[in-house]
CSV table of C-alpha atoms in Angstrom, one decimal:
chain,number,residue,atom,x,y,z
U,7,MET,CA,175.9,-53.0,162.0
U,8,THR,CA,176.6,-56.7,161.6
U,9,VAL,CA,179.7,-55.9,159.8
U,10,THR,CA,181.9,-58.6,161.5
U,11,GLU,CA,179.4,-61.3,160.8
U,12,GLN,CA,179.5,-60.6,157.1
U,13,ALA,CA,183.2,-59.9,156.7
U,14,PRO,CA,185.0,-62.3,159.1
U,15,THR,CA,188.4,-61.7,157.6
U,16,ILE,CA,188.5,-58.1,158.7
U,17,GLY,CA,187.4,-56.3,161.8
U,18,SER,CA,184.5,-53.9,161.5
U,19,ALA,CA,186.5,-51.1,163.0
U,20,GLU,CA,189.3,-51.7,160.4
U,21,LEU,CA,186.8,-51.6,157.6
U,22,TYR,CA,185.2,-48.4,158.9
U,23,HIS,CA,188.6,-46.8,159.2
U,24,GLN,CA,189.5,-47.8,155.6
U,25,VAL,CA,186.4,-46.2,154.3
U,26,GLN,CA,186.9,-43.0,156.3
U,27,GLN,CA,190.5,-42.7,155.1
U,28,PHE,CA,189.5,-43.6,151.5
U,29,TYR,CA,186.9,-40.9,151.5
U,30,ALA,CA,189.3,-38.3,152.9
U,31,GLN,CA,191.9,-39.1,150.3
U,32,GLN,CA,189.4,-39.3,147.5
U,33,MET,CA,187.9,-35.9,148.1
U,34,GLN,CA,191.2,-34.3,148.8
U,35,LEU,CA,192.3,-35.4,145.3
U,36,LEU,CA,189.2,-33.8,143.8
U,37,ASP,CA,189.6,-30.6,145.8
U,38,GLN,CA,193.2,-30.4,144.6
U,39,GLY,CA,192.1,-30.8,141.0
U,40,ARG,CA,194.0,-34.0,140.6
U,41,VAL,CA,191.3,-35.4,138.3
U,42,GLU,CA,193.1,-38.4,136.9
U,43,GLU,CA,193.9,-39.7,140.4
U,44,TRP,CA,190.4,-38.9,141.4
U,45,ALA,CA,189.0,-40.9,138.5
U,46,ALA,CA,191.3,-43.8,139.5
U,47,THR,CA,189.3,-44.1,142.8
U,48,PHE,CA,186.4,-45.3,140.7
U,49,THR,CA,186.4,-48.7,139.0
U,50,GLU,CA,187.2,-48.7,135.3
U,51,ASP,CA,183.5,-48.7,134.5
U,52,GLY,CA,182.5,-46.8,137.6
U,53,VAL,CA,179.3,-44.7,137.6
U,54,PHE,CA,178.8,-41.2,139.1
U,55,ALA,CA,175.1,-40.4,139.1
U,56,ALA,CA,173.5,-37.3,140.6
U,57,ASN,CA,170.1,-35.8,140.6
U,58,ALA,CA,171.7,-32.6,139.5
U,59,HIS,CA,172.9,-34.2,136.2
U,60,PRO,CA,170.6,-35.3,133.4
U,61,GLU,CA,172.7,-38.5,132.8
U,62,PRO,CA,175.1,-40.5,134.9
U,63,THR,CA,178.8,-40.2,134.1
U,64,VAL,CA,180.1,-43.7,133.3
U,65,GLY,CA,183.7,-44.8,133.2
U,66,ARG,CA,187.0,-43.2,134.2
U,67,ALA,CA,187.5,-41.3,130.9
U,68,ALA,CA,184.1,-39.6,131.3
U,69,ILE,CA,184.8,-38.9,135.0
U,70,ILE,CA,188.1,-37.3,134.1
U,71,ALA,CA,186.4,-35.1,131.5
U,72,SER,CA,183.6,-34.0,133.8
U,73,ALA,CA,185.9,-33.4,136.8
U,74,GLY,CA,188.4,-31.6,134.6
U,75,ALA,CA,185.9,-29.2,133.3
U,76,ALA,CA,184.6,-28.4,136.8
U,77,THR,CA,188.2,-28.0,138.1
U,78,ALA,CA,189.1,-25.6,135.3
U,79,ASP,CA,185.9,-23.6,135.9
U,80,TYR,CA,186.6,-23.3,139.7
U,81,ALA,CA,190.2,-22.4,139.1
U,82,ALA,CA,189.2,-19.6,136.6
U,83,ARG,CA,186.8,-18.2,139.2
U,84,GLY,CA,189.4,-18.4,142.1
U,85,ILE,CA,187.3,-20.7,144.2
U,86,GLN,CA,188.6,-23.4,146.5
U,87,ARG,CA,186.2,-26.2,147.0
U,88,ARG,CA,186.1,-28.6,150.0
U,89,HIS,CA,184.0,-31.8,149.9
U,90,TRP,CA,183.2,-33.0,153.4
U,91,LEU,CA,181.7,-36.5,153.8
U,92,GLY,CA,180.4,-37.5,157.1
U,93,MET,CA,177.8,-39.5,159.1
U,94,VAL,CA,179.0,-42.6,157.3
U,95,SER,CA,177.0,-45.8,157.7
U,96,ILE,CA,178.4,-48.9,156.0
U,97,GLU,CA,177.0,-52.3,155.4
U,98,THR,CA,179.1,-55.1,153.9
U,99,SER,CA,177.8,-57.2,151.1
U,100,GLY,CA,180.4,-59.9,150.9
U,101,PRO,CA,184.1,-59.8,151.9
U,102,ASP,CA,185.1,-57.3,149.1
U,103,ALA,CA,182.1,-55.1,148.7
U,104,LEU,CA,180.1,-52.7,150.8
U,105,THR,CA,177.5,-50.0,150.6
U,106,ALA,CA,178.0,-46.7,152.3
U,107,ARG,CA,175.3,-44.1,153.0
U,108,CYS,CA,176.6,-40.8,154.1
U,109,TYR,CA,176.1,-37.0,153.9
U,110,ALA,CA,178.2,-34.8,151.8
U,111,VAL,CA,178.6,-31.0,151.9
U,112,VAL,CA,180.4,-28.9,149.5
U,113,LEU,CA,182.0,-25.7,150.9
U,114,GLU,CA,183.3,-23.0,148.6
U,115,THR,CA,185.6,-20.1,149.4
U,116,PRO,CA,186.4,-17.5,146.8
U,117,ARG,CA,189.8,-15.9,147.1
U,118,GLY,CA,189.5,-13.0,149.6
U,119,GLY,CA,185.8,-13.8,150.3
U,120,PRO,CA,183.7,-15.7,152.8
U,121,ALA,CA,183.4,-19.5,153.0
U,122,GLY,CA,179.9,-20.7,152.2
U,123,ILE,CA,177.9,-23.9,151.8
U,124,LYS,CA,177.4,-24.7,148.1
U,125,ALA,CA,175.2,-27.8,148.6
U,126,SER,CA,174.1,-30.3,151.1
U,127,THR,CA,173.7,-33.8,149.7
U,128,LEU,CA,173.1,-37.5,150.4
U,129,CYS,CA,175.8,-39.8,149.0
U,130,GLU,CA,175.1,-43.4,148.4
U,131,ASP,CA,178.0,-45.6,147.3
U,132,ARG,CA,178.8,-49.1,146.3
U,133,LEU,CA,182.4,-49.8,147.0
U,134,VAL,CA,184.5,-52.8,145.9
U,135,ARG,CA,187.9,-53.8,147.0
U,136,GLY,CA,190.6,-53.4,144.3
U,137,ALA,CA,194.2,-54.4,144.2
U,138,ASP,CA,195.3,-51.2,146.0
U,139,GLY,CA,192.3,-50.4,148.1
U,140,TRP,CA,188.6,-49.5,147.8
U,141,LEU,CA,187.1,-48.2,144.6
U,142,VAL,CA,183.7,-46.6,143.9
U,143,GLU,CA,181.7,-48.8,141.6
U,144,HIS,CA,178.6,-46.7,141.8
U,145,ARG,CA,177.9,-43.3,143.4
U,146,LEU,CA,174.6,-41.6,143.6
U,147,VAL,CA,174.6,-38.0,145.0
U,148,THR,CA,171.2,-36.5,145.8
U,149,ARG,CA,171.2,-32.7,146.3
U,150,ASP,CA,168.8,-31.7,149.0
U,151,ASP,CA,167.6,-28.7,147.1
U,152,LEU,CA,166.5,-30.7,144.1
U,153,VAL,CA,164.3,-33.3,145.8
L,17,MET,CA,194.7,-43.8,175.3
L,18,THR,CA,196.8,-46.8,175.2
L,19,VAL,CA,200.0,-44.9,174.4
L,20,THR,CA,202.2,-47.4,176.1
L,21,GLU,CA,201.6,-49.9,173.3
L,22,GLN,CA,204.3,-50.1,170.7
L,23,ALA,CA,203.3,-49.3,167.2
L,24,PRO,CA,203.8,-52.7,165.7
L,25,THR,CA,201.1,-54.1,168.0
L,26,ILE,CA,198.6,-51.4,167.0
L,27,GLY,CA,196.3,-51.8,164.0
L,28,SER,CA,195.7,-48.9,161.7
L,29,ALA,CA,192.1,-48.6,162.8
L,30,GLU,CA,193.3,-48.1,166.4
L,31,LEU,CA,195.7,-45.4,165.2
L,32,TYR,CA,193.0,-43.7,163.2
L,33,HIS,CA,190.7,-43.8,166.2
L,34,GLN,CA,193.4,-42.3,168.5
L,35,VAL,CA,193.9,-39.4,166.1
L,36,GLN,CA,190.1,-38.8,165.7
L,37,GLN,CA,189.6,-38.8,169.5
L,38,PHE,CA,192.7,-36.6,170.0
L,39,TYR,CA,191.5,-34.1,167.5
L,40,ALA,CA,188.0,-34.0,169.2
L,41,GLN,CA,189.5,-33.5,172.6
L,42,GLN,CA,192.0,-31.0,171.5
L,43,MET,CA,189.6,-28.7,169.7
L,44,GLN,CA,187.0,-29.0,172.5
L,45,LEU,CA,189.7,-27.7,174.9
L,46,LEU,CA,190.3,-24.7,172.6
L,47,ASP,CA,186.6,-24.0,172.2
L,48,GLN,CA,186.1,-24.1,175.9
L,49,GLY,CA,188.9,-21.6,176.4
L,50,ARG,CA,191.1,-24.0,178.3
L,51,VAL,CA,194.2,-22.6,176.8
L,52,GLU,CA,196.8,-24.2,179.0
L,53,GLU,CA,195.4,-27.7,178.4
L,54,TRP,CA,195.2,-26.8,174.7
L,55,ALA,CA,198.8,-25.8,174.6
L,56,ALA,CA,199.7,-29.0,176.4
L,57,THR,CA,198.5,-30.9,173.3
L,58,PHE,CA,201.5,-29.5,171.5
L,59,THR,CA,205.0,-30.6,172.1
L,60,GLU,CA,207.0,-28.3,174.4
L,61,ASP,CA,208.6,-26.7,171.3
L,62,GLY,CA,205.5,-27.2,169.1
L,63,VAL,CA,204.9,-25.0,166.1
L,64,PHE,CA,201.5,-23.5,165.0
L,65,ALA,CA,201.9,-21.9,161.6
L,66,ALA,CA,199.2,-20.4,159.5
L,67,ASN,CA,199.0,-18.5,156.3
L,68,ALA,CA,196.8,-16.0,158.2
L,69,HIS,CA,199.7,-15.2,160.6
L,70,PRO,CA,202.9,-13.3,159.6
L,71,GLU,CA,205.1,-15.6,161.8
L,72,PRO,CA,204.6,-19.1,163.3
L,73,THR,CA,203.8,-19.4,167.0
L,74,VAL,CA,206.5,-21.5,168.6
L,75,GLY,CA,206.4,-23.2,171.9
L,76,ARG,CA,203.7,-23.8,174.5
L,77,ALA,CA,204.2,-20.4,176.2
L,78,ALA,CA,203.6,-18.5,173.0
L,79,ILE,CA,200.7,-20.8,172.1
L,80,ILE,CA,199.1,-20.1,175.5
L,81,ALA,CA,199.5,-16.3,175.0
L,82,SER,CA,198.1,-16.4,171.5
L,83,ALA,CA,195.1,-18.7,172.3
L,84,GLY,CA,194.4,-16.8,175.5
L,85,ALA,CA,194.2,-13.5,173.6
L,86,ALA,CA,191.8,-15.0,171.1
L,87,THR,CA,189.7,-16.6,173.8
L,88,ALA,CA,189.3,-13.3,175.7
L,89,ASP,CA,188.3,-11.5,172.5
L,90,TYR,CA,185.7,-14.1,171.6
L,91,ALA,CA,184.3,-14.1,175.2
L,92,ALA,CA,184.1,-10.3,175.2
L,93,ARG,CA,182.1,-10.4,172.0
L,94,GLY,CA,179.8,-13.3,173.3
L,95,ILE,CA,180.8,-15.6,170.4
L,96,GLN,CA,181.0,-19.4,170.8
L,97,ARG,CA,183.5,-21.0,168.4
L,98,ARG,CA,183.5,-24.6,167.2
L,99,HIS,CA,186.4,-26.1,165.4
L,100,TRP,CA,185.5,-29.0,163.3
L,101,LEU,CA,188.3,-31.2,161.8
L,102,GLY,CA,187.3,-33.8,159.3
L,103,MET,CA,188.3,-35.8,156.2
L,104,VAL,CA,191.3,-37.0,158.1
L,105,SER,CA,194.0,-38.8,156.1
L,106,ILE,CA,197.0,-40.1,158.1
L,107,GLU,CA,200.3,-41.6,157.1
L,108,THR,CA,202.7,-43.0,159.7
L,109,SER,CA,206.4,-42.0,159.6
L,110,GLY,CA,207.8,-44.4,162.1
L,111,PRO,CA,206.2,-46.1,165.2
L,112,ASP,CA,205.8,-42.9,167.1
L,113,ALA,CA,205.1,-40.2,164.5
L,114,LEU,CA,202.6,-39.6,161.8
L,115,THR,CA,201.4,-36.9,159.4
L,116,ALA,CA,197.8,-36.0,159.1
L,117,ARG,CA,196.1,-34.0,156.4
L,118,CYS,CA,192.6,-32.9,157.1
L,119,TYR,CA,190.1,-30.1,156.6
L,120,ALA,CA,189.1,-27.7,159.4
L,121,VAL,CA,186.2,-25.4,159.6
L,122,VAL,CA,185.5,-22.8,162.2
L,123,LEU,CA,181.9,-22.1,163.1
L,124,GLU,CA,181.0,-19.1,165.1
L,125,THR,CA,177.7,-18.4,166.9
L,126,PRO,CA,177.0,-15.1,168.6
L,127,ARG,CA,174.8,-15.1,171.6
L,128,GLY,CA,171.2,-14.8,170.2
L,129,GLY,CA,172.4,-14.8,166.6
L,130,PRO,CA,172.8,-17.2,163.7
L,131,ALA,CA,175.6,-19.7,163.4
L,132,GLY,CA,178.0,-19.1,160.5
L,133,ILE,CA,181.2,-20.3,158.9
L,134,LYS,CA,184.2,-18.2,159.9
L,135,ALA,CA,186.7,-20.0,157.8
L,136,SER,CA,187.4,-23.1,155.7
L,137,THR,CA,190.9,-24.4,156.0
L,138,LEU,CA,193.4,-27.1,155.2
L,139,CYS,CA,195.2,-28.5,158.3
L,140,GLU,CA,198.5,-30.3,158.0
L,141,ASP,CA,199.9,-31.8,161.2
L,142,ARG,CA,203.0,-33.7,162.3
L,143,LEU,CA,202.0,-35.7,165.4
L,144,VAL,CA,204.4,-37.5,167.8
L,145,ARG,CA,203.6,-39.9,170.5
L,146,GLY,CA,204.2,-38.5,174.0
L,147,ALA,CA,204.0,-40.2,177.4
L,148,ASP,CA,200.3,-39.5,177.7
L,149,GLY,CA,199.1,-39.5,174.1
L,150,TRP,CA,199.6,-37.8,170.8
L,151,LEU,CA,201.1,-34.3,170.6
L,152,VAL,CA,201.2,-31.8,167.7
L,153,GLU,CA,204.8,-31.1,166.8
L,154,HIS,CA,204.0,-28.9,163.8
L,155,ARG,CA,200.7,-27.6,162.5
L,156,LEU,CA,200.1,-25.6,159.4
L,157,VAL,CA,196.7,-24.2,158.8
L,158,THR,CA,196.0,-22.8,155.4
L,159,ARG,CA,192.9,-20.6,155.1
L,160,ASP,CA,191.1,-21.1,151.8
L,161,ASP,CA,190.4,-17.4,151.3
L,162,LEU,CA,194.0,-16.4,151.5
L,163,VAL,CA,195.5,-18.7,148.9
R,24,MET,CA,190.5,-42.1,177.4
R,25,THR,CA,191.4,-45.4,179.0
R,26,VAL,CA,188.9,-47.2,176.9
R,27,THR,CA,190.6,-50.5,176.6
R,28,GLU,CA,191.5,-50.7,180.3
R,29,GLN,CA,187.9,-50.2,181.3
R,30,ALA,CA,186.3,-52.3,178.6
R,31,PRO,CA,188.6,-55.2,178.1
R,32,THR,CA,186.2,-57.2,175.9
R,33,ILE,CA,186.3,-54.7,173.1
R,34,GLY,CA,189.1,-52.7,171.5
R,35,SER,CA,188.8,-48.9,171.8
R,36,ALA,CA,188.8,-48.6,168.0
R,37,GLU,CA,185.9,-51.0,167.7
R,38,LEU,CA,184.0,-49.0,170.3
R,39,TYR,CA,184.7,-45.7,168.6
R,40,HIS,CA,183.6,-47.2,165.3
R,41,GLN,CA,180.4,-48.5,166.8
R,42,VAL,CA,179.5,-45.1,168.2
R,43,GLN,CA,180.3,-43.3,164.9
R,44,GLN,CA,178.1,-45.7,162.9
R,45,PHE,CA,175.4,-45.5,165.6
R,46,TYR,CA,175.3,-41.8,165.3
R,47,ALA,CA,175.2,-41.9,161.5
R,48,GLN,CA,172.3,-44.4,161.4
R,49,GLN,CA,170.5,-42.6,164.2
R,50,MET,CA,170.6,-39.2,162.6
R,51,GLN,CA,169.8,-40.5,159.2
R,52,LEU,CA,166.6,-42.0,160.7
R,53,LEU,CA,165.6,-38.6,162.1
R,54,ASP,CA,166.4,-36.8,158.8
R,55,GLN,CA,164.3,-39.3,156.9
R,56,GLY,CA,161.4,-38.7,159.3
R,57,ARG,CA,161.4,-42.3,160.5
R,58,VAL,CA,160.4,-41.2,164.0
R,59,GLU,CA,159.5,-44.5,165.5
R,60,GLU,CA,162.8,-46.1,164.5
R,61,TRP,CA,164.5,-42.9,165.7
R,62,ALA,CA,162.8,-43.2,169.1
R,63,ALA,CA,163.9,-46.8,169.3
R,64,THR,CA,167.5,-45.6,169.4
R,65,PHE,CA,166.8,-44.3,172.9
R,66,THR,CA,166.2,-46.5,175.9
R,67,GLU,CA,162.6,-47.0,176.8
R,68,ASP,CA,162.8,-44.3,179.4
R,69,GLY,CA,165.5,-42.3,177.5
R,70,VAL,CA,165.7,-38.5,178.0
R,71,PHE,CA,166.2,-35.8,175.4
R,72,ALA,CA,167.1,-32.6,177.1
R,73,ALA,CA,167.9,-29.3,175.3
R,74,ASN,CA,168.5,-25.7,176.4
R,75,ALA,CA,166.1,-24.8,173.6
R,76,HIS,CA,163.3,-26.7,175.3
R,77,PRO,CA,161.6,-25.7,178.6
R,78,GLU,CA,161.4,-29.4,179.8
R,79,PRO,CA,163.2,-32.6,178.8
R,80,THR,CA,161.4,-35.1,176.6
R,81,VAL,CA,161.2,-38.4,178.5
R,82,GLY,CA,160.5,-41.8,177.1
R,83,ARG,CA,160.0,-43.2,173.6
R,84,ALA,CA,156.4,-42.2,173.3
R,85,ALA,CA,157.1,-38.6,174.0
R,86,ILE,CA,160.2,-38.7,171.7
R,87,ILE,CA,158.0,-40.0,168.9
R,88,ALA,CA,155.4,-37.3,169.5
R,89,SER,CA,158.0,-34.5,169.5
R,90,ALA,CA,160.0,-35.8,166.5
R,91,GLY,CA,156.8,-36.5,164.6
R,92,ALA,CA,155.6,-32.9,165.0
R,93,ALA,CA,158.9,-31.5,163.9
R,94,THR,CA,159.0,-33.9,160.9
R,95,ALA,CA,155.5,-32.9,159.8
R,96,ASP,CA,156.4,-29.2,160.1
R,97,TYR,CA,159.6,-29.6,158.0
R,98,ALA,CA,157.8,-31.6,155.4
R,99,ALA,CA,155.1,-29.0,155.2
R,100,ARG,CA,157.7,-26.3,154.6
R,101,GLY,CA,159.6,-28.4,152.0
R,102,ILE,CA,162.8,-28.4,154.0
R,103,GLN,CA,165.4,-31.2,154.2
R,104,ARG,CA,167.2,-31.4,157.5
R,105,ARG,CA,170.7,-33.0,157.9
R,106,HIS,CA,172.1,-33.5,161.4
R,107,TRP,CA,175.9,-33.8,161.4
R,108,LEU,CA,177.6,-35.1,164.6
R,109,GLY,CA,181.3,-34.8,164.7
R,110,MET,CA,184.4,-34.2,166.9
R,111,VAL,CA,183.3,-37.2,169.0
R,112,SER,CA,185.1,-37.8,172.2
R,113,ILE,CA,184.1,-40.9,174.2
R,114,GLU,CA,184.8,-42.2,177.7
R,115,THR,CA,183.7,-45.6,178.9
R,116,SER,CA,182.0,-46.0,182.2
R,117,GLY,CA,181.9,-49.8,182.5
R,118,PRO,CA,181.7,-52.4,179.8
R,119,ASP,CA,178.2,-51.5,178.6
R,120,ALA,CA,178.0,-47.8,179.1
R,121,LEU,CA,179.8,-44.7,177.9
R,122,THR,CA,179.6,-41.0,177.7
R,123,ALA,CA,180.2,-39.1,174.4
R,124,ARG,CA,180.8,-35.4,174.0
R,125,CYS,CA,180.5,-34.2,170.5
R,126,TYR,CA,179.4,-31.3,168.3
R,127,ALA,CA,176.2,-31.3,166.3
R,128,VAL,CA,175.2,-29.1,163.5
R,129,VAL,CA,171.8,-28.9,161.8
R,130,LEU,CA,171.8,-28.0,158.1
R,131,GLU,CA,168.6,-27.1,156.4
R,132,THR,CA,167.9,-26.9,152.7
R,133,PRO,CA,164.6,-25.7,151.3
R,134,ARG,CA,163.4,-27.1,148.1
R,135,GLY,CA,165.0,-25.0,145.3
R,136,GLY,CA,166.9,-22.9,147.9
R,137,PRO,CA,170.3,-22.6,149.4
R,138,ALA,CA,171.6,-24.8,152.2
R,139,GLY,CA,172.2,-23.1,155.5
R,140,ILE,CA,173.2,-23.7,159.1
R,141,LYS,CA,170.2,-23.9,161.3
R,142,ALA,CA,172.2,-24.3,164.6
R,143,SER,CA,175.5,-25.2,166.0
R,144,THR,CA,175.3,-27.2,169.2
R,145,LEU,CA,177.2,-29.3,171.8
R,146,CYS,CA,175.8,-32.8,172.3
R,147,GLU,CA,176.5,-34.7,175.5
R,148,ASP,CA,175.2,-38.3,175.5
R,149,ARG,CA,175.1,-41.2,177.9
R,150,LEU,CA,174.9,-44.4,175.9
R,151,VAL,CA,174.2,-47.9,177.1
R,152,ARG,CA,174.5,-51.2,175.3
R,153,GLY,CA,171.2,-52.8,174.4
R,154,ALA,CA,170.4,-56.2,172.9
R,155,ASP,CA,170.8,-54.9,169.4
R,156,GLY,CA,173.4,-52.1,169.8
R,157,TRP,CA,173.9,-48.8,171.6
R,158,LEU,CA,171.0,-46.8,172.9
R,159,VAL,CA,170.8,-43.2,174.2
R,160,GLU,CA,169.9,-43.1,177.8
R,161,HIS,CA,170.3,-39.4,178.2
R,162,ARG,CA,171.1,-36.7,175.6
R,163,LEU,CA,171.7,-33.0,176.4
R,164,VAL,CA,171.8,-30.7,173.4
R,165,THR,CA,173.1,-27.2,174.1
R,166,ARG,CA,172.5,-24.7,171.3
R,167,ASP,CA,175.4,-22.2,171.0
R,168,ASP,CA,173.2,-19.2,170.4
R,169,LEU,CA,171.3,-19.7,173.7
R,170,VAL,CA,174.2,-19.9,176.1
């Protein structure tokens, strides 16, 4: 909560807004299947780790490959995904870095069918400021059903 | 809301806050069945378009009629609706106008029964600044099951 | 809605951010079973009232006892809870007090099982500013299925 103390060049509300908008845009890219733009929201060597995966996905090329495969699979099955991130708590760790701890839910809707919850998760991010905005340096997604 | 302030004096965090609070108040009005106040959150000639409707609903009088019919139907069936908007991404288009792209989910709970997801949607808004706060000039709601 | 007018020492965006981050941290504490820290987010004589409970829970000791029993029960059944608060609308009532009206959903995921919605609710809070941040003085949670 002591965001302003640690990042005096930016108000804490402004920082919180930036993270909320970043998350909105980032997940909308993924849900639209824009996987290269999605990967570009990670640092070049960004890490996507998840308790549902045996190994972390490391680097933009690997993130593109992984997200591209998932996107093609969902498209083939006619399912629209929606990633909701919420309950965001952030802590700065220097002027250009922060950690965020939030909840993420994945909703899925098949064409002509009912919307449902695919997974409820905890999302723990380390974000760094890039030239054009925030980037994910490290993300850990913990699915609630697997813990 | 401090709507009398000019846009140049307003930070992006303030704008984002205003939109979040506007959405909260707007959807709470609808979920309470306060349809005239709900309609007043649109411009006089505001448009509510949806891929679930054959034609857009245009103007406050039509919005009142449409929302009133839905409200009466839900009340008769003993169902409480909750509209959640989230993952809000906004872009300004001048000092007194912005576009917002967000997700919207409708939850329904029948009296004595389980809560469930009625629909997962994409909500695309054009908002303009009125004398007393933001107003929806054009809303397009795209249900995920119908695309 | 006239947040800045009534609380001139703090911008409305800053206030809104504080409440969002407070809610995120508060509910994460509960979902982690950190019941003493959860209780410390209420005032010493804080009230937790709910239409699902015959009597309000009053004071931190009672809140610890109640949350502790629920936490032990969920742990025994292998269920991870996630409390989402959203659609937050706040109104200040002096520089150090505010009311918030928001929606709250409880998601539950059993180990190895599907995530589901446990309850959809309305949450009405009176918050006051303590030495280290906001505290809940009075919370009323209204479950949609019981009204």
